[in-house]
Short mmCIF file of N, CA, C and O in Angstrom, two decimals:
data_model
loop_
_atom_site.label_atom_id
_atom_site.label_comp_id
_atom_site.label_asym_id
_atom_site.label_seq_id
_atom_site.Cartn_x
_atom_site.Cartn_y
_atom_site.Cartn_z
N UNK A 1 1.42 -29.39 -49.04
CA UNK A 1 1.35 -30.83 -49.07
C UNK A 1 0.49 -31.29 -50.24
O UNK A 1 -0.49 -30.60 -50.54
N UNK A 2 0.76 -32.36 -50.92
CA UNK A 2 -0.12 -32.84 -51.68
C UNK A 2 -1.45 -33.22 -51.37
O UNK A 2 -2.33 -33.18 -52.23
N UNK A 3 -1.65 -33.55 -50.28
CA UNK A 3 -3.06 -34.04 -50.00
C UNK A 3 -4.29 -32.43 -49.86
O UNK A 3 -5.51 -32.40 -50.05
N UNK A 4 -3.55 -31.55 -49.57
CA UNK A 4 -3.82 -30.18 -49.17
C UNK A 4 -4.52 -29.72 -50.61
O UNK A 4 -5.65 -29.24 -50.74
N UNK A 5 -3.32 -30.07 -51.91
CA UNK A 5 -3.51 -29.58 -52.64
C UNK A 5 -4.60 -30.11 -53.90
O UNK A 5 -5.02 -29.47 -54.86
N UNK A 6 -4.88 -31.62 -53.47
CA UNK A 6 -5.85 -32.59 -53.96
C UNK A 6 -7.17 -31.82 -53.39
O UNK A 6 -8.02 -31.49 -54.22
N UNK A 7 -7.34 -31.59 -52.29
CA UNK A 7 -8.20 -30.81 -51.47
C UNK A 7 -8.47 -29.66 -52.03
O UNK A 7 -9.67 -29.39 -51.91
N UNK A 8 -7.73 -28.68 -52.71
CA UNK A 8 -8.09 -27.93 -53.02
C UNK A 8 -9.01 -27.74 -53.95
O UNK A 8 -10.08 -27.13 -53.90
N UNK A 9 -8.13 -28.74 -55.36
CA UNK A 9 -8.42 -28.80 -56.61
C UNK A 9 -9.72 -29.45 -56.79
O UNK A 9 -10.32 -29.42 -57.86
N UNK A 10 -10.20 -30.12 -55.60
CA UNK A 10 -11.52 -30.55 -55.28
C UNK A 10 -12.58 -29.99 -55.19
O UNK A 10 -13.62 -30.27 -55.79
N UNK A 11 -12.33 -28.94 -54.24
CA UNK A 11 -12.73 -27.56 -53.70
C UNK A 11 -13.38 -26.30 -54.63
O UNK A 11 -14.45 -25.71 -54.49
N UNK A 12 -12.38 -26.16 -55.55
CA UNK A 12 -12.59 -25.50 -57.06
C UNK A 12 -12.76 -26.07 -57.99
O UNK A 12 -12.74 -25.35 -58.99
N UNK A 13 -12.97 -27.26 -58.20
CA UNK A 13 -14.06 -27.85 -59.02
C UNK A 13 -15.51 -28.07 -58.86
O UNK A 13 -16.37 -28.10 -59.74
N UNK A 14 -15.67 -28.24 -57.24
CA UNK A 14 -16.84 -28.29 -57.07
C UNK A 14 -17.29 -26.94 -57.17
O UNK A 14 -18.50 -26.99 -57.39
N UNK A 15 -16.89 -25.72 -57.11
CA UNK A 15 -17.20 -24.44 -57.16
C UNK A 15 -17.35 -24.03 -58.43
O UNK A 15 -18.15 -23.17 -58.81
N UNK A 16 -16.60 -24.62 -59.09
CA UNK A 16 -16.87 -24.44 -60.53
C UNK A 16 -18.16 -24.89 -61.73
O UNK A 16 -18.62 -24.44 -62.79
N UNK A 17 -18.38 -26.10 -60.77
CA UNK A 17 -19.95 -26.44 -61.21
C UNK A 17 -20.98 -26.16 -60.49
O UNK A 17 -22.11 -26.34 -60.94
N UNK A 18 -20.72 -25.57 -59.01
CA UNK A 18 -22.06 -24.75 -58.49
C UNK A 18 -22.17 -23.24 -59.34
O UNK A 18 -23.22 -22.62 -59.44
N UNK A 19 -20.58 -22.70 -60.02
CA UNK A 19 -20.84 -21.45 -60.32
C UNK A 19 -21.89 -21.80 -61.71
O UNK A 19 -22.71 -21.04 -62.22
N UNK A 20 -21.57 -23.14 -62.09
CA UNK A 20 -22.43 -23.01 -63.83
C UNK A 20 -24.01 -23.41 -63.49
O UNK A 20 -24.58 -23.89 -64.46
N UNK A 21 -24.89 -23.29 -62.16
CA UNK A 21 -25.84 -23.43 -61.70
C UNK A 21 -26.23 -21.95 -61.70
O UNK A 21 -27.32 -21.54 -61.30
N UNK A 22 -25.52 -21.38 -62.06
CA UNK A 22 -26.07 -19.83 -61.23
C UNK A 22 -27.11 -19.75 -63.44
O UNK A 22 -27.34 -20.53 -64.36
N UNK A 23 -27.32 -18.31 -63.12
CA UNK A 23 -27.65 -17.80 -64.37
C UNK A 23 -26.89 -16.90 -64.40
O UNK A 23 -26.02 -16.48 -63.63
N UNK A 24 -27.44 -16.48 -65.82
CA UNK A 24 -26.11 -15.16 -66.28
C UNK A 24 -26.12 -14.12 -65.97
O UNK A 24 -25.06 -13.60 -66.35
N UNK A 25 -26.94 -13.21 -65.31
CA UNK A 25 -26.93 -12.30 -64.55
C UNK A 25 -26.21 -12.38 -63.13
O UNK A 25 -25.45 -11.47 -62.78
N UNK A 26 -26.55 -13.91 -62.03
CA UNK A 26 -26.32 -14.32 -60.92
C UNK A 26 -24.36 -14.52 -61.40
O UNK A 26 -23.37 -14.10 -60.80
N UNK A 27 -24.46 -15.20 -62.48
CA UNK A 27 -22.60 -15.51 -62.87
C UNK A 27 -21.93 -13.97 -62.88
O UNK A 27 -20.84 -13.64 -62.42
N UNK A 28 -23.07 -13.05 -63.65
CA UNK A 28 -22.47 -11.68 -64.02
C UNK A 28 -21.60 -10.90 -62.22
O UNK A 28 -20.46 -10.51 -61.95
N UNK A 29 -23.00 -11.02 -61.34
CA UNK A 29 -22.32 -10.73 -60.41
C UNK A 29 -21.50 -11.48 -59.66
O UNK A 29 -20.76 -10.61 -59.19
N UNK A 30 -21.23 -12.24 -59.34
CA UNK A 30 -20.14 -13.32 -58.80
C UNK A 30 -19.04 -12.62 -59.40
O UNK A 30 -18.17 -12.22 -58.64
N UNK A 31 -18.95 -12.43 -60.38
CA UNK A 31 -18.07 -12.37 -61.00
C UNK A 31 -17.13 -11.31 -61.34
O UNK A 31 -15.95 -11.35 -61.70
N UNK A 32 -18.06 -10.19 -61.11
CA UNK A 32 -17.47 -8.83 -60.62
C UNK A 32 -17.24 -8.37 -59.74
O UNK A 32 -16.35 -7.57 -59.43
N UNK A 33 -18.56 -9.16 -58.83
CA UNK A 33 -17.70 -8.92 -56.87
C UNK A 33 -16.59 -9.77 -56.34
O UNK A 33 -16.07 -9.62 -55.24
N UNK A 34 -16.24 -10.79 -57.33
CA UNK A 34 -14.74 -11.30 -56.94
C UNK A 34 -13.74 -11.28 -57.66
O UNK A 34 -12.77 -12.03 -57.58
N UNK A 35 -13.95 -10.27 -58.53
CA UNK A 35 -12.81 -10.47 -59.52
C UNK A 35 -12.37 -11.80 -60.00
O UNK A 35 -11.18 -12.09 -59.86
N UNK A 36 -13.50 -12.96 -60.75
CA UNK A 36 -13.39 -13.71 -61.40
C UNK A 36 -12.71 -13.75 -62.94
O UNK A 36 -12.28 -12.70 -63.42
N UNK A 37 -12.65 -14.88 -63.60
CA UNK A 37 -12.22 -14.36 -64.91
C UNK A 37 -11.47 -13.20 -65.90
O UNK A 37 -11.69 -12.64 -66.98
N UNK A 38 -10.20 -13.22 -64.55
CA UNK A 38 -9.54 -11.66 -65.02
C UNK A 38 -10.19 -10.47 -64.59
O UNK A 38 -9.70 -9.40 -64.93
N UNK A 39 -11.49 -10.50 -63.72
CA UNK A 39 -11.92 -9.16 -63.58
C UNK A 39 -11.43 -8.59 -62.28
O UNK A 39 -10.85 -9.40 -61.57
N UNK A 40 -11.55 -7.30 -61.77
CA UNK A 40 -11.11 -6.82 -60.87
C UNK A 40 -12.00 -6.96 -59.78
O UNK A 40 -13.15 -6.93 -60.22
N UNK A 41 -11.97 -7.08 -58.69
CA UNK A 41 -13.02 -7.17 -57.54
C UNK A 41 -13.78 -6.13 -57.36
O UNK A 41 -13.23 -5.07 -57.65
N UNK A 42 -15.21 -6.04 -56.87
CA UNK A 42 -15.71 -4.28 -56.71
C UNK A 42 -16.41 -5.00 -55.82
O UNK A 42 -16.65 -6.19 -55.61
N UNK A 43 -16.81 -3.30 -55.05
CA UNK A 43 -17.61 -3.61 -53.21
C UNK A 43 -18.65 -3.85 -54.32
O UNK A 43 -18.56 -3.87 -55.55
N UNK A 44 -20.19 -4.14 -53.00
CA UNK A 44 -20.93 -4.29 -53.48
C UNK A 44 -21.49 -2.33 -53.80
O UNK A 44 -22.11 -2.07 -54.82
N UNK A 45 -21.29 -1.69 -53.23
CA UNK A 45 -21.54 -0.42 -53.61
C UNK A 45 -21.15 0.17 -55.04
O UNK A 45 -21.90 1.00 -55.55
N UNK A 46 -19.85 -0.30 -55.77
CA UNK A 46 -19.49 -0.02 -56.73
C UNK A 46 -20.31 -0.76 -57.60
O UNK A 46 -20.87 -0.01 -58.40
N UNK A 47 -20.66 -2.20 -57.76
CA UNK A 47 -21.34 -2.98 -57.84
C UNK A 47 -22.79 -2.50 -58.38
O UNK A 47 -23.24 -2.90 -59.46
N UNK A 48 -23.47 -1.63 -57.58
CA UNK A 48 -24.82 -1.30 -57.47
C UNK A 48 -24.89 -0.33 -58.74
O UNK A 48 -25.66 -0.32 -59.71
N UNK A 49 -23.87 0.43 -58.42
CA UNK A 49 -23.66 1.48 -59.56
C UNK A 49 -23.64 0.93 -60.83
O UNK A 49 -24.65 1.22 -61.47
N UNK A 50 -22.54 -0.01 -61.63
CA UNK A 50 -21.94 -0.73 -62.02
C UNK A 50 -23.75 -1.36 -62.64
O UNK A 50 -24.10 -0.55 -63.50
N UNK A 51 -24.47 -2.07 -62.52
CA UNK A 51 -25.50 -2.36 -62.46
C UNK A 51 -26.73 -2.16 -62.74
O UNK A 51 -27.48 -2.78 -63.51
N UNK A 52 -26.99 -0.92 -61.85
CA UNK A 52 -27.81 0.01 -61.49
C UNK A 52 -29.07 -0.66 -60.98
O UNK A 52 -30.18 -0.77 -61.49
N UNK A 53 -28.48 -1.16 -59.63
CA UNK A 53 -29.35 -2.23 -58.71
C UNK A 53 -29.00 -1.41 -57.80
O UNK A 53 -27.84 -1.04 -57.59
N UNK A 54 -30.33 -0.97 -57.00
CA UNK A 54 -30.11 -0.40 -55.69
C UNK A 54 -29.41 -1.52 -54.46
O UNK A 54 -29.58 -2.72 -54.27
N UNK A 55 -28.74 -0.70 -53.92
CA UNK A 55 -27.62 -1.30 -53.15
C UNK A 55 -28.07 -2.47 -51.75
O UNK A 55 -27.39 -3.23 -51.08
N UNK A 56 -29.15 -2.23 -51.76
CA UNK A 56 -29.70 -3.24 -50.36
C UNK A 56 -30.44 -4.34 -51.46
O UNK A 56 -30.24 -5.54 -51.24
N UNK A 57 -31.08 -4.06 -52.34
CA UNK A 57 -31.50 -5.13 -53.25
C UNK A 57 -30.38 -5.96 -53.75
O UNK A 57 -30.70 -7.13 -53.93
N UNK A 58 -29.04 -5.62 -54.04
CA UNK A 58 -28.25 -6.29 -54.89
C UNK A 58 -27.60 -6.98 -53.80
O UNK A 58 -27.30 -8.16 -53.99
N UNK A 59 -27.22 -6.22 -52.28
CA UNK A 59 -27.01 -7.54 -50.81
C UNK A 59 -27.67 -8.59 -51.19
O UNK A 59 -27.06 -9.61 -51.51
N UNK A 60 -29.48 -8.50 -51.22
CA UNK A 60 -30.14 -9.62 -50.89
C UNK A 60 -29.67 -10.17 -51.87
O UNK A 60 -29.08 -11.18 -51.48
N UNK A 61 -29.56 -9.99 -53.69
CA UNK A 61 -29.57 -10.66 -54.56
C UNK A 61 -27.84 -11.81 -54.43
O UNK A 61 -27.65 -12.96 -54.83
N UNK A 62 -27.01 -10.94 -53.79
CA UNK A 62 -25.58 -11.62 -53.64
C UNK A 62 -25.60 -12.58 -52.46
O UNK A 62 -24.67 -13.39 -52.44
N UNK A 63 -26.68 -12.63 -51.27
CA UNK A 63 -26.87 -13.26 -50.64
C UNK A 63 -27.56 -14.62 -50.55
O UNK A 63 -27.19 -15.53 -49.82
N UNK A 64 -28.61 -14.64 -51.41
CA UNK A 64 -29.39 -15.67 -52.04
C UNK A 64 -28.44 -16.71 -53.23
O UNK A 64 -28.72 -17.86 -53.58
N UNK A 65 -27.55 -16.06 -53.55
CA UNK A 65 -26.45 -16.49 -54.33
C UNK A 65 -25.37 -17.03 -54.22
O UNK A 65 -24.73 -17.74 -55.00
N UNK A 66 -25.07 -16.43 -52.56
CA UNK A 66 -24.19 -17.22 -51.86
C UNK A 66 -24.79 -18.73 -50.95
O UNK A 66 -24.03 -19.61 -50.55
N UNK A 67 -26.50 -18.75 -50.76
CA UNK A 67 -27.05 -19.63 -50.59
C UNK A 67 -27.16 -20.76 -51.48
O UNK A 67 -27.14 -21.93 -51.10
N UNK A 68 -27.28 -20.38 -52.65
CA UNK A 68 -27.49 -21.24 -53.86
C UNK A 68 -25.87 -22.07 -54.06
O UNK A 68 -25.72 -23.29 -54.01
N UNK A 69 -24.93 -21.19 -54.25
CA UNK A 69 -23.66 -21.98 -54.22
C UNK A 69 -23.24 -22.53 -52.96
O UNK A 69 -22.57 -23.55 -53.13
N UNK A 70 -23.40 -22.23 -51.85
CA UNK A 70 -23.63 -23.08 -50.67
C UNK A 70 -24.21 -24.89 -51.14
O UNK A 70 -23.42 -25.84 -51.21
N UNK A 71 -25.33 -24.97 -51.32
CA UNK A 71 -26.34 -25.72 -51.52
C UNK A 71 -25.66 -26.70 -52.56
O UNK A 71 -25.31 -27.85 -52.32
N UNK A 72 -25.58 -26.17 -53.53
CA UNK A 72 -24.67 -26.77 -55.07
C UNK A 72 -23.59 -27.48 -53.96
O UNK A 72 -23.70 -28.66 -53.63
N UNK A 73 -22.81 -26.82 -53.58
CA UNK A 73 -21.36 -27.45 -53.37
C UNK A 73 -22.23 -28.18 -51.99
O UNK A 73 -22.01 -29.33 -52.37
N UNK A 74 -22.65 -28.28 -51.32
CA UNK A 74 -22.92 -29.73 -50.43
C UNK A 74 -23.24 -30.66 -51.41
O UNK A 74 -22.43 -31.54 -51.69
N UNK A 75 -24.46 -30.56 -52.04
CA UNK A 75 -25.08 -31.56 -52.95
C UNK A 75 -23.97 -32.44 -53.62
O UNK A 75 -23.93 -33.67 -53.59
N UNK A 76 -22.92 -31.47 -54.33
CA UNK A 76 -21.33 -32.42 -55.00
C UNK A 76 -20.76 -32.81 -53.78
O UNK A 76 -20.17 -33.89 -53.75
N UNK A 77 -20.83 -32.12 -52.76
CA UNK A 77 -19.66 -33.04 -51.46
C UNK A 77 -20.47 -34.22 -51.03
O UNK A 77 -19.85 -35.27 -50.87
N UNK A 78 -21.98 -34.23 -50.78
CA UNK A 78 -22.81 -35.33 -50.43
C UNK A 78 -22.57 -36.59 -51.43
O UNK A 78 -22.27 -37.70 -50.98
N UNK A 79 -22.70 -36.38 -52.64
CA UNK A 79 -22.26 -36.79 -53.50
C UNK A 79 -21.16 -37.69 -53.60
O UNK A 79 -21.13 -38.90 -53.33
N UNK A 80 -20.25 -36.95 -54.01
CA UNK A 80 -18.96 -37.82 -53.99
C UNK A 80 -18.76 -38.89 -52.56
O UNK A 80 -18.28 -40.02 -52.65
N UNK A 81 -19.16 -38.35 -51.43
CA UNK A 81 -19.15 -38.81 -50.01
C UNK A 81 -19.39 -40.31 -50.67
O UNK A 81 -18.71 -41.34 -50.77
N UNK A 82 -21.04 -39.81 -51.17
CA UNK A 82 -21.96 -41.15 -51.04
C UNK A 82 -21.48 -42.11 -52.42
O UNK A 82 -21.78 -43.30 -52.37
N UNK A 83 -20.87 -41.68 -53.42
CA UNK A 83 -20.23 -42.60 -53.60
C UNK A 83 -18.93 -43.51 -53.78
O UNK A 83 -18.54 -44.34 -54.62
N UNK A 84 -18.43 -42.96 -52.59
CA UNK A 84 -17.47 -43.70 -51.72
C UNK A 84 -18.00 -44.66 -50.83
O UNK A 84 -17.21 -45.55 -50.48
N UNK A 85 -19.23 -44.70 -50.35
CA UNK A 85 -19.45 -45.26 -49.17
C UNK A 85 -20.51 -46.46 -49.71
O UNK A 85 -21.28 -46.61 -50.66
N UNK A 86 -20.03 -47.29 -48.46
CA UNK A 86 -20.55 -48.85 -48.75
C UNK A 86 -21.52 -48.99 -47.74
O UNK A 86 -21.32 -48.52 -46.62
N UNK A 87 -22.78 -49.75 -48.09
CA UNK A 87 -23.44 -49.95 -46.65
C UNK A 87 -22.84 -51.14 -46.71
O UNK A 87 -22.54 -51.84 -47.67
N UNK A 88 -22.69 -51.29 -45.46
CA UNK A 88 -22.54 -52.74 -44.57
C UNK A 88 -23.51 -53.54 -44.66
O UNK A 88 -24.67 -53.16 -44.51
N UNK A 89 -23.17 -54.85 -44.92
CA UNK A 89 -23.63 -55.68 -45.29
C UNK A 89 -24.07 -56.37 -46.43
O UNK A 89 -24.63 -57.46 -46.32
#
């Protein structure tokens, strides 16, 4: 449906400017654990290797990262929300 797909393109834009919040190390991994930008996806174990970040350190580091883009993308959804919205009166 179109509205689905307005939704989307919404969706990945706002992701697209929480990803340019990260730094370049934080982008580096995003980006290899999802196979971003043409890259191939890797566990986080391959990852560690790949790196050479011990493997429970590079969880926390992908975890804190998934907090941070969390955070980003409310802030743009709060955002846009709020300026749509009218107070009354």
């Amino acid at each position: 449906q179109i509205e689905d797909k307005i939704i989307m393109e919404e969706e990945y834009s706002m992701l697209y400017k929480a990803l340019h919040t990260l730094n370049e190390y934080e982008q580096r991994i995003i980006t290899l654990r999802y196979g971003l930008k043409g890259e191939q996806p890797h566990s986080v174990k391959d990852l560690s290797i790949i790196l050479e970040t011990p493997f429970s350190v590079l969880r926390g580091i992908i975890q804190r990262i998934h907090n941070k883009l969390k955070h980003e993308m409310l802030k743009y959804y709060h955002a846009e929300y709020l300026d749509d919205f009218d107070f009354p009166g």
